[in-house]
Tab-separated table of C-alpha atoms and ligand atoms in Angstrom:
chain	number	residue	atom	x	y	z
A	2	UNK	CA	135.996	170.822	191.127
A	3	UNK	CA	139.027	172.291	192.789
A	4	UNK	CA	139.768	173.832	196.058
A	5	UNK	CA	142.707	176.068	196.569
A	6	UNK	CA	143.577	177.421	200.043
A	7	UNK	CA	145.201	181.006	200.467
A	8	UNK	CA	147.507	180.262	203.434
A	9	UNK	CA	147.204	183.486	205.639
A	10	UNK	CA	147.091	182.149	209.209
A	11	UNK	CA	144.094	183.011	210.918
A	12	UNK	CA	142.936	184.800	207.842
A	13	UNK	CA	143.254	181.877	205.559
A	14	UNK	CA	140.467	180.954	203.076
A	15	UNK	CA	139.536	178.734	200.353
A	16	UNK	CA	138.865	179.549	196.685
A	17	UNK	CA	136.405	177.075	195.253
A	18	UNK	CA	136.613	176.579	191.423
A	19	UNK	CA	133.757	174.588	189.947
A	20	UNK	CA	131.686	174.537	186.376
A	21	UNK	CA	128.219	175.247	187.347
A	22	UNK	CA	128.802	175.946	190.934
A	23	UNK	CA	126.024	178.747	190.697
A	24	UNK	CA	123.484	176.105	190.732
A	25	UNK	CA	124.641	175.099	194.199
A	26	UNK	CA	125.158	178.650	195.602
A	27	UNK	CA	122.859	178.001	198.577
A	28	UNK	CA	124.922	174.928	199.936
A	29	UNK	CA	128.306	176.469	199.075
A	30	UNK	CA	127.389	179.802	201.028
A	31	UNK	CA	125.748	178.190	203.774
A	32	UNK	CA	128.562	178.443	206.105
A	33	UNK	CA	128.575	182.300	205.619
A	34	UNK	CA	124.704	182.705	206.372
A	35	UNK	CA	124.472	182.069	210.143
A	36	UNK	CA	122.366	185.141	210.234
A	37	UNK	CA	120.124	183.765	207.724
A	38	UNK	CA	120.736	186.816	205.256
A	39	UNK	CA	123.337	187.923	202.725
A	40	UNK	CA	124.099	191.648	201.532
A	41	UNK	CA	124.919	191.583	197.892
A	42	UNK	CA	126.606	194.172	195.867
A	43	UNK	CA	126.645	194.019	192.180
A	44	UNK	CA	126.448	195.890	188.966
A	45	UNK	CA	123.343	196.281	186.752
A	46	UNK	CA	124.639	193.935	183.884
A	47	UNK	CA	125.350	191.068	186.381
A	48	UNK	CA	122.125	191.907	188.101
A	49	UNK	CA	120.079	191.336	185.094
A	50	UNK	CA	121.902	188.003	184.230
A	51	UNK	CA	121.954	186.455	187.549
A	52	UNK	CA	120.087	188.158	190.268
A	53	UNK	CA	116.704	186.080	190.110
A	54	UNK	CA	118.381	183.020	190.052
A	55	UNK	CA	120.533	183.473	193.061
A	56	UNK	CA	117.938	185.160	195.065
A	57	UNK	CA	115.536	182.412	194.625
A	58	UNK	CA	118.173	179.665	195.384
A	59	UNK	CA	118.963	181.287	198.442
A	60	UNK	CA	115.316	182.210	199.526
A	61	UNK	CA	114.592	178.368	199.142
A	62	UNK	CA	117.140	177.551	201.513
A	63	UNK	CA	115.661	180.133	203.838
A	64	UNK	CA	118.188	182.945	203.106
A	65	UNK	CA	117.127	186.512	202.832
A	66	UNK	CA	119.583	187.830	200.150
A	67	UNK	CA	119.197	191.712	199.526
A	68	UNK	CA	121.107	193.982	196.840
A	69	UNK	CA	122.760	197.063	196.151
A	70	UNK	CA	123.228	197.664	192.059
A	71	UNK	CA	125.878	199.927	190.980
A	72	UNK	CA	126.138	200.952	187.139
A	73	UNK	CA	128.583	198.855	185.553
A	74	UNK	CA	131.921	200.128	184.416
A	75	UNK	CA	135.115	201.449	186.106
A	76	UNK	CA	133.509	204.851	186.823
A	77	UNK	CA	131.476	203.165	189.607
A	78	UNK	CA	134.844	202.845	191.772
A	79	UNK	CA	134.036	206.251	193.179
A	80	UNK	CA	133.928	207.941	196.582
A	81	UNK	CA	130.279	208.702	195.946
A	82	UNK	CA	129.297	205.035	195.459
A	83	UNK	CA	131.744	203.984	198.543
A	84	UNK	CA	129.516	206.316	200.542
A	85	UNK	CA	126.171	205.088	199.081
A	86	UNK	CA	127.261	201.315	199.799
A	87	UNK	CA	128.197	202.020	203.262
A	88	UNK	CA	124.918	204.001	204.178
A	89	UNK	CA	122.846	201.328	202.468
A	90	UNK	CA	124.676	198.671	204.544
A	91	UNK	CA	124.158	200.548	207.786
A	92	UNK	CA	120.555	201.077	206.971
A	93	UNK	CA	120.086	197.371	206.172
A	94	UNK	CA	121.310	196.907	209.825
A	95	UNK	CA	124.518	195.092	208.900
A	96	UNK	CA	126.420	193.442	211.867
A	97	UNK	CA	129.812	192.368	211.941
A	98	UNK	CA	128.596	188.621	211.876
A	99	UNK	CA	126.858	189.300	208.458
A	100	UNK	CA	128.527	188.441	205.138
A	101	UNK	CA	128.807	190.801	202.273
A	102	UNK	CA	128.887	189.314	198.993
A	103	UNK	CA	130.774	191.162	196.036
A	104	UNK	CA	129.154	189.575	192.691
A	105	UNK	CA	130.791	191.071	189.691
A	106	UNK	CA	133.975	191.904	187.966
A	107	UNK	CA	136.964	193.526	189.550
A	108	UNK	CA	135.151	196.881	189.926
A	109	UNK	CA	132.615	195.366	192.073
A	110	UNK	CA	135.078	193.185	193.944
A	111	UNK	CA	137.400	196.363	194.890
A	112	UNK	CA	134.550	198.542	195.938
A	113	UNK	CA	132.592	196.124	197.671
A	114	UNK	CA	135.425	194.721	199.532
A	115	UNK	CA	136.559	198.126	200.504
A	116	UNK	CA	132.801	198.810	202.044
A	117	UNK	CA	133.119	195.668	203.884
A	118	UNK	CA	136.420	196.526	205.380
A	119	UNK	CA	135.347	199.761	206.724
A	120	UNK	CA	131.571	199.563	207.864
A	121	UNK	CA	131.188	198.818	211.492
A	122	UNK	CA	135.292	198.692	211.418
A	123	UNK	CA	135.214	195.847	209.283
A	124	UNK	CA	132.545	192.845	208.066
A	125	UNK	CA	133.309	189.792	206.562
A	126	UNK	CA	133.029	189.349	202.829
A	127	UNK	CA	132.654	186.704	199.999
A	128	UNK	CA	133.738	187.261	196.368
A	129	UNK	CA	131.816	185.615	193.376
A	130	UNK	CA	133.819	186.918	190.552
A	131	UNK	CA	132.083	186.828	187.307
A	132	UNK	CA	134.639	188.028	184.720
A	133	UNK	CA	137.927	186.121	183.790
A	134	UNK	CA	139.878	189.067	185.053
A	135	UNK	CA	138.342	188.937	188.558
A	136	UNK	CA	138.361	184.936	188.475
A	137	UNK	CA	142.115	184.757	187.830
A	138	UNK	CA	143.255	187.753	189.719
A	139	UNK	CA	141.317	190.539	191.652
A	140	UNK	CA	139.015	188.188	193.607
A	141	UNK	CA	142.011	186.709	195.535
A	142	UNK	CA	144.401	188.535	197.780
A	143	UNK	CA	142.557	190.938	199.430
A	144	UNK	CA	143.364	194.254	197.621
A	145	UNK	CA	140.297	196.621	197.738
A	146	UNK	CA	140.130	200.322	196.242
A	147	UNK	CA	138.341	203.224	194.840
A	148	UNK	CA	139.728	205.534	192.110
A	149	UNK	CA	140.264	209.084	193.052
A	150	UNK	CA	140.828	212.630	191.146
A	151	UNK	CA	144.510	211.734	190.933
A	152	UNK	CA	144.450	208.223	189.746
A	153	UNK	CA	143.523	204.635	189.944
A	154	UNK	CA	143.286	202.491	193.085
A	155	UNK	CA	144.850	205.130	195.090
A	156	UNK	CA	142.428	204.912	198.072
A	157	UNK	CA	142.003	201.561	199.542
A	158	UNK	CA	143.232	198.950	201.984
A	159	UNK	CA	144.001	195.301	202.322
A	160	UNK	CA	140.896	192.994	203.339
A	161	UNK	CA	140.767	189.225	202.727
A	162	UNK	CA	137.583	187.628	201.787
A	163	UNK	CA	136.316	184.820	203.839
A	164	UNK	CA	135.589	182.739	200.795
A	165	UNK	CA	135.796	182.871	196.862
A	166	UNK	CA	133.389	180.972	194.689
A	167	UNK	CA	134.322	180.700	191.100
A	168	UNK	CA	132.046	179.507	188.493
A	169	UNK	CA	133.500	179.572	185.112
A	170	UNK	CA	130.437	178.829	183.555
A	171	UNK	CA	129.516	182.544	184.167
A	172	UNK	CA	131.969	183.391	181.577
A	173	UNK	CA	129.545	182.261	178.894
A	174	UNK	CA	127.785	185.419	179.316
A	175	UNK	CA	130.764	187.704	179.257
A	176	UNK	CA	131.312	189.943	176.193
A	177	UNK	CA	134.238	188.903	174.235
A	178	UNK	CA	136.202	192.250	174.666
A	179	UNK	CA	135.922	191.557	178.415
A	180	UNK	CA	137.024	187.966	178.221
A	181	UNK	CA	140.383	188.959	176.037
A	182	UNK	CA	140.860	191.692	178.533
A	183	UNK	CA	140.947	188.997	181.470
A	184	UNK	CA	143.056	186.920	179.478
A	185	UNK	CA	146.004	189.597	179.665
A	186	UNK	CA	146.107	188.780	183.442
A	187	UNK	CA	146.352	185.013	182.547
A	188	UNK	CA	149.406	185.704	180.228
A	189	UNK	CA	150.756	187.719	182.971
A	190	UNK	CA	151.497	184.726	185.201
A	191	UNK	CA	153.723	183.197	182.577
A	192	UNK	CA	155.417	186.183	182.199
A	193	UNK	CA	156.367	186.842	185.732
A	194	UNK	CA	157.468	183.550	186.723
A	195	UNK	CA	156.445	180.466	184.293
A	196	UNK	CA	157.831	180.304	180.880
A	197	UNK	CA	156.018	176.893	180.435
A	198	UNK	CA	152.942	178.539	181.321
A	199	UNK	CA	153.462	181.348	178.984
A	200	UNK	CA	154.024	178.490	176.303
A	201	UNK	CA	150.784	176.910	177.256
A	202	UNK	CA	149.036	180.253	176.745
A	203	UNK	CA	150.661	180.435	173.122
A	204	UNK	CA	149.117	177.026	172.422
A	205	UNK	CA	145.888	177.260	174.246
A	206	UNK	CA	144.853	180.918	174.622
A	207	UNK	CA	142.865	180.804	171.319
A	208	UNK	CA	140.705	177.797	172.547
A	209	UNK	CA	140.339	179.573	175.875
A	210	UNK	CA	139.029	182.502	174.278
A	211	UNK	CA	136.645	180.552	171.755
A	212	UNK	CA	134.892	179.169	175.099
A	213	UNK	CA	137.014	175.781	175.639
A	214	UNK	CA	135.945	174.806	179.062
A	215	UNK	CA	138.986	172.612	179.770
A	216	UNK	CA	141.355	175.554	178.857
A	217	UNK	CA	139.274	177.883	180.868
A	218	UNK	CA	139.409	175.779	183.874
A	219	UNK	CA	143.351	175.084	183.550
A	220	UNK	CA	144.125	178.771	183.121
A	221	UNK	CA	141.998	179.798	186.316
A	222	UNK	CA	143.289	177.067	188.303
A	223	UNK	CA	146.939	177.706	187.364
A	224	UNK	CA	146.615	181.635	187.753
A	225	UNK	CA	144.896	181.281	191.284
A	226	UNK	CA	147.336	178.572	192.382
A	227	UNK	CA	150.271	181.269	191.384
A	228	UNK	CA	148.420	184.087	192.857
A	229	UNK	CA	147.542	182.115	196.349
A	230	UNK	CA	151.236	181.291	196.601
A	231	UNK	CA	152.449	184.757	196.095
A	232	UNK	CA	149.804	186.316	198.363
A	233	UNK	CA	150.613	183.961	201.219
A	234	UNK	CA	154.493	184.906	200.868
A	235	UNK	CA	153.953	188.692	200.779
A	236	UNK	CA	150.345	189.606	201.680
A	237	UNK	CA	150.875	193.388	201.933
A	238	UNK	CA	153.511	193.706	199.222
A	239	UNK	CA	156.245	194.337	201.477
A	240	UNK	CA	159.099	192.015	200.176
A	241	UNK	CA	158.726	192.776	196.433
A	242	UNK	CA	157.359	189.225	195.590
A	243	UNK	CA	153.649	190.467	195.204
A	244	UNK	CA	154.833	193.375	193.295
A	245	UNK	CA	155.510	191.017	190.419
A	246	UNK	CA	151.777	190.768	190.049
A	247	UNK	CA	152.106	194.527	188.902
A	248	UNK	CA	153.772	193.768	185.864
A	249	UNK	CA	152.418	195.854	182.956
A	250	UNK	CA	150.499	197.993	185.319
A	251	UNK	CA	152.620	201.227	185.859
A	252	UNK	CA	152.480	201.615	182.180
A	253	UNK	CA	149.111	200.318	182.012
A	254	UNK	CA	147.648	202.783	184.580
A	255	UNK	CA	149.528	205.747	182.683
A	256	UNK	CA	147.457	204.623	179.622
A	257	UNK	CA	144.207	204.169	181.361
A	258	UNK	CA	144.502	207.810	183.003
A	259	UNK	CA	145.451	209.476	179.642
A	260	UNK	CA	142.312	207.754	177.950
A	261	UNK	CA	140.030	208.671	180.828
A	262	UNK	CA	139.423	205.015	182.591
A	263	UNK	CA	136.507	204.388	180.124
A	264	UNK	CA	135.733	202.604	177.010
A	265	UNK	CA	138.628	203.382	174.785
A	266	UNK	CA	140.723	201.201	176.878
A	267	UNK	CA	139.370	198.898	179.493
A	268	UNK	CA	141.693	197.793	182.343
A	269	UNK	CA	142.950	194.266	181.069
A	270	UNK	CA	143.382	195.891	177.794
A	271	UNK	CA	145.791	198.655	179.481
A	272	UNK	CA	147.626	195.802	181.414
A	273	UNK	CA	148.348	194.084	178.060
A	274	UNK	CA	149.601	197.188	176.305
A	275	UNK	CA	151.770	197.782	179.620
A	276	UNK	CA	153.293	194.439	179.521
A	277	UNK	CA	154.361	194.821	176.036
A	278	UNK	CA	155.717	198.139	176.849
A	279	UNK	CA	157.587	196.682	179.875
A	280	UNK	CA	159.102	194.072	177.683
A	281	UNK	CA	160.059	196.817	174.965
A	282	UNK	CA	161.717	199.048	177.801
A	283	UNK	CA	163.409	196.022	179.004
A	284	UNK	CA	165.030	195.614	175.775
A	285	UNK	CA	166.011	199.353	175.788
A	286	UNK	CA	167.656	198.781	179.028
A	287	UNK	CA	169.668	195.836	177.877
A	288	UNK	CA	167.776	193.115	179.843
A	289	UNK	CA	165.994	191.199	177.344
A	290	UNK	CA	166.284	190.255	173.575
A	291	UNK	CA	164.270	192.158	171.070
A	292	UNK	CA	162.835	188.446	169.667
A	293	UNK	CA	161.756	187.612	173.048
A	294	UNK	CA	159.820	191.031	173.482
A	295	UNK	CA	158.230	190.761	170.347
A	296	UNK	CA	157.250	187.217	171.008
A	297	UNK	CA	155.269	188.599	173.760
A	298	UNK	CA	153.674	191.430	171.721
A	299	UNK	CA	152.843	188.803	168.995
A	300	UNK	CA	151.024	186.803	171.461
A	301	UNK	CA	149.011	189.610	172.718
A	302	UNK	CA	148.107	190.859	169.384
A	303	UNK	CA	147.019	187.286	168.254
A	304	UNK	CA	144.737	187.322	171.362
A	305	UNK	CA	143.109	190.554	170.222
A	306	UNK	CA	144.804	192.606	172.698
A	307	UNK	CA	146.753	196.077	172.277
A	308	UNK	CA	150.564	195.635	172.474
A	309	UNK	CA	151.638	199.099	171.112
A	310	UNK	CA	150.706	202.530	171.643
A	311	UNK	CA	149.520	202.778	168.042
A	312	UNK	CA	146.861	200.226	168.905
A	313	UNK	CA	145.311	202.883	171.333
A	314	UNK	CA	143.247	205.901	170.428
A	315	UNK	CA	144.672	208.754	171.902
A	316	UNK	CA	146.663	211.983	171.381
A	317	UNK	CA	149.139	212.426	173.894
A	318	UNK	CA	153.027	212.437	174.515
A	319	UNK	CA	155.830	210.481	176.156
A	320	UNK	CA	156.183	213.366	178.675
A	321	UNK	CA	152.356	213.091	179.575
A	322	UNK	CA	152.365	209.698	180.060
A	323	UNK	CA	155.298	209.221	182.215
A	324	UNK	CA	153.939	212.203	184.333
A	325	UNK	CA	150.953	209.703	185.364
A	326	UNK	CA	153.687	207.134	186.537
A	327	UNK	CA	154.406	209.506	189.713
A	328	UNK	CA	151.398	208.535	191.276
A	329	UNK	CA	152.268	204.971	191.417
A	330	UNK	CA	151.613	203.139	194.908
A	331	UNK	CA	155.181	201.554	194.623
A	332	UNK	CA	157.100	204.958	194.550
A	333	UNK	CA	159.617	205.226	197.035
A	334	UNK	CA	161.370	208.524	197.916
A	335	UNK	CA	160.196	209.740	194.325
A	336	UNK	CA	161.613	206.797	192.728
A	337	UNK	CA	159.112	204.929	190.445
A	338	UNK	CA	160.114	201.082	190.469
A	339	UNK	CA	159.379	199.337	187.120
A	340	UNK	CA	158.544	195.626	186.618
A	341	UNK	CA	161.022	194.630	183.807
A	342	UNK	CA	162.105	191.463	182.473
A	343	UNK	CA	165.222	189.481	181.959
A	344	UNK	CA	163.355	186.826	179.887
A	345	UNK	CA	159.984	185.348	179.713
A	346	UNK	CA	159.223	183.925	183.307
A	347	UNK	CA	161.754	186.230	184.906
A	348	UNK	CA	160.482	189.204	185.765
A	349	UNK	CA	162.077	191.567	188.390
A	350	UNK	CA	161.479	194.980	190.147
A	351	UNK	CA	163.927	197.529	188.864
A	352	UNK	CA	164.718	200.389	191.129
A	353	UNK	CA	166.345	203.758	190.125
A	354	UNK	CA	163.957	204.293	186.920
A	355	UNK	CA	164.785	207.441	184.933
A	356	UNK	CA	161.511	209.022	184.256
A	357	UNK	CA	163.014	211.139	181.564
A	358	UNK	CA	164.209	208.190	179.877
A	359	UNK	CA	160.910	206.397	180.167
A	360	UNK	CA	159.281	209.669	178.774
A	361	UNK	CA	161.682	209.465	175.749
A	362	UNK	CA	161.152	205.774	175.179
A	363	UNK	CA	157.265	206.248	175.439
A	364	UNK	CA	157.917	209.340	172.724
A	365	UNK	CA	159.918	207.004	170.582
A	366	UNK	CA	157.009	204.408	170.620
A	367	UNK	CA	154.484	207.007	169.733
A	368	UNK	CA	156.673	208.051	166.836
A	369	UNK	CA	156.839	204.396	165.683
A	370	UNK	CA	153.184	204.058	165.517
B	563	NAD	P1	134.493	195.135	185.386
B	563	NAD	O1	134.062	194.763	186.808
B	563	NAD	O2	133.920	196.585	184.965
B	563	NAD	O3	133.563	194.129	184.462
B	563	NAD	C1	133.761	194.381	183.055
B	563	NAD	C2	132.342	194.401	182.368
B	563	NAD	O4	131.803	193.102	182.376
B	563	NAD	C3	131.237	195.213	183.071
B	563	NAD	O5	130.293	195.622	182.108
B	563	NAD	C4	130.258	194.128	183.990
B	563	NAD	O6	129.032	194.511	184.121
B	563	NAD	C5	130.592	193.050	182.850
B	563	NAD	N1	130.307	191.682	183.480
B	563	NAD	C6	130.884	191.085	184.620
B	563	NAD	N2	130.641	189.986	184.668
B	563	NAD	C7	129.770	189.422	183.589
B	563	NAD	C8	129.234	188.364	183.132
B	563	NAD	N3	129.400	186.934	183.708
B	563	NAD	N4	128.469	188.342	182.198
B	563	NAD	C9	128.233	189.656	181.297
B	563	NAD	N5	128.824	190.714	181.753
B	563	NAD	C10	129.515	190.574	182.958
B	563	NAD	O7	135.800	194.979	185.020
B	563	NAD	P2	137.044	193.765	185.257
B	563	NAD	O8	137.804	193.752	184.190
B	563	NAD	O9	136.511	192.782	185.995
B	563	NAD	O10	137.735	194.472	186.509
B	563	NAD	C11	138.645	195.710	186.361
B	563	NAD	C12	138.837	196.327	187.672
B	563	NAD	O11	139.595	195.436	188.437
B	563	NAD	C13	139.826	197.441	187.620
B	563	NAD	O12	138.974	198.414	188.424
B	563	NAD	C14	140.979	197.339	188.353
B	563	NAD	O13	141.631	198.111	188.801
B	563	NAD	C15	140.582	196.034	189.246
B	563	NAD	N6	141.715	194.922	189.409
B	563	NAD	C16	141.670	194.748	190.989
B	563	NAD	C17	142.713	193.778	191.410
B	563	NAD	C18	142.867	193.461	192.677
B	563	NAD	O14	143.792	192.720	193.183
B	563	NAD	N7	141.990	193.807	193.650
B	563	NAD	C19	143.467	193.230	190.457
B	563	NAD	C20	143.107	193.305	188.988
B	563	NAD	C21	142.363	194.294	188.633
B	564	LIG	N1	146.482	192.341	191.105
B	564	LIG	C1	147.578	192.674	192.008
B	564	LIG	C2	147.622	192.165	193.178
B	564	LIG	O1	146.849	191.437	193.516
B	564	LIG	O2	148.671	192.328	193.839
């Protein structure tokens, strides 16, 4: 068992990581049940797998648990569902002292966190992340959002949870493709600031993906420690430190937009392809050597992740992909800053992006597939 504190002054909170923690859910959530009830938001898959057990444990402890269920998938991060959740919470008579619980992957965490932040001008919430992606990244740090017609995560706000409960055993039921997608975010922590951790991933990623519990715990604990440190230094992504966590995301979001935010390319896969593209674009700009960039791509491919545009089923052009980047949240006065690499473990925010050059680069990448 490990407890990691996210140090944010009066908004600090703990992340509790423990295999089998779900069996102890009533005791672990006890500090958040002053009103003897909890309001859960989850998706249909997670509901079917875990809800009965959770409700019964809480009920046995005298806590009434209500649930709102969304369809699974990225399309659920919508205005319509945000409205439906808010209306449900209000109909349930949610008070500010209640705790809303996001039970699911990043989709549920993002929309439930957003609803918590705006209902009654802000309620408390707890994250119980159930995907690898959410257990190593999205459940910590307080970014909440929905998608809009114009792009991904463009509407949202920062709202920190009061507690994060991670039970890595819940990953036993996660489909293999989702596990691999979440693994891309684990690799990210090595690439942004820790070459030794990237080497650990090369040596242990296969075991992790095969279900090795020690490797899983090590990856989650390392990732959350790194994320907690970054978030406590730059909670609102103002200094550039937190922006490092977006490695691969500007390219990745363009790929997600171009493939329709659906099953062709799920979020973690887009991040993987985006990180490989960021590495290759760093080669083009003369920051990192070809061999090092291909070492990154090789590990992603070995992990069953896309690492080039040829790995993704889509008909597009470099110009069309680059156009999506203009909606990036990091844009300042029209400039789209990019996360590029000087080496494995040394990622930096590069300003003054020449989008025409990025479009040409992506065109070359498409031609080389
Ligand atoms: P997801 O929430 O859609 O979950 C993936 C799939 O796994 C879904 O079908 C879900 O029903 C299923 N699932 C979840 N847990 C399961 C379990 N234990 N067993 C079986 N099935 C399970 O996707 P995700 O990859 O977790 O999250 C992606 C989202 O996270 C994106 O919208 C992305 O923008 C967001 N995100 C947010 C942040 C942040 O800081 N807020 C960071 C990274 C990503
Ligand atoms: N996942 C990016 C961030 O939390 O900042």
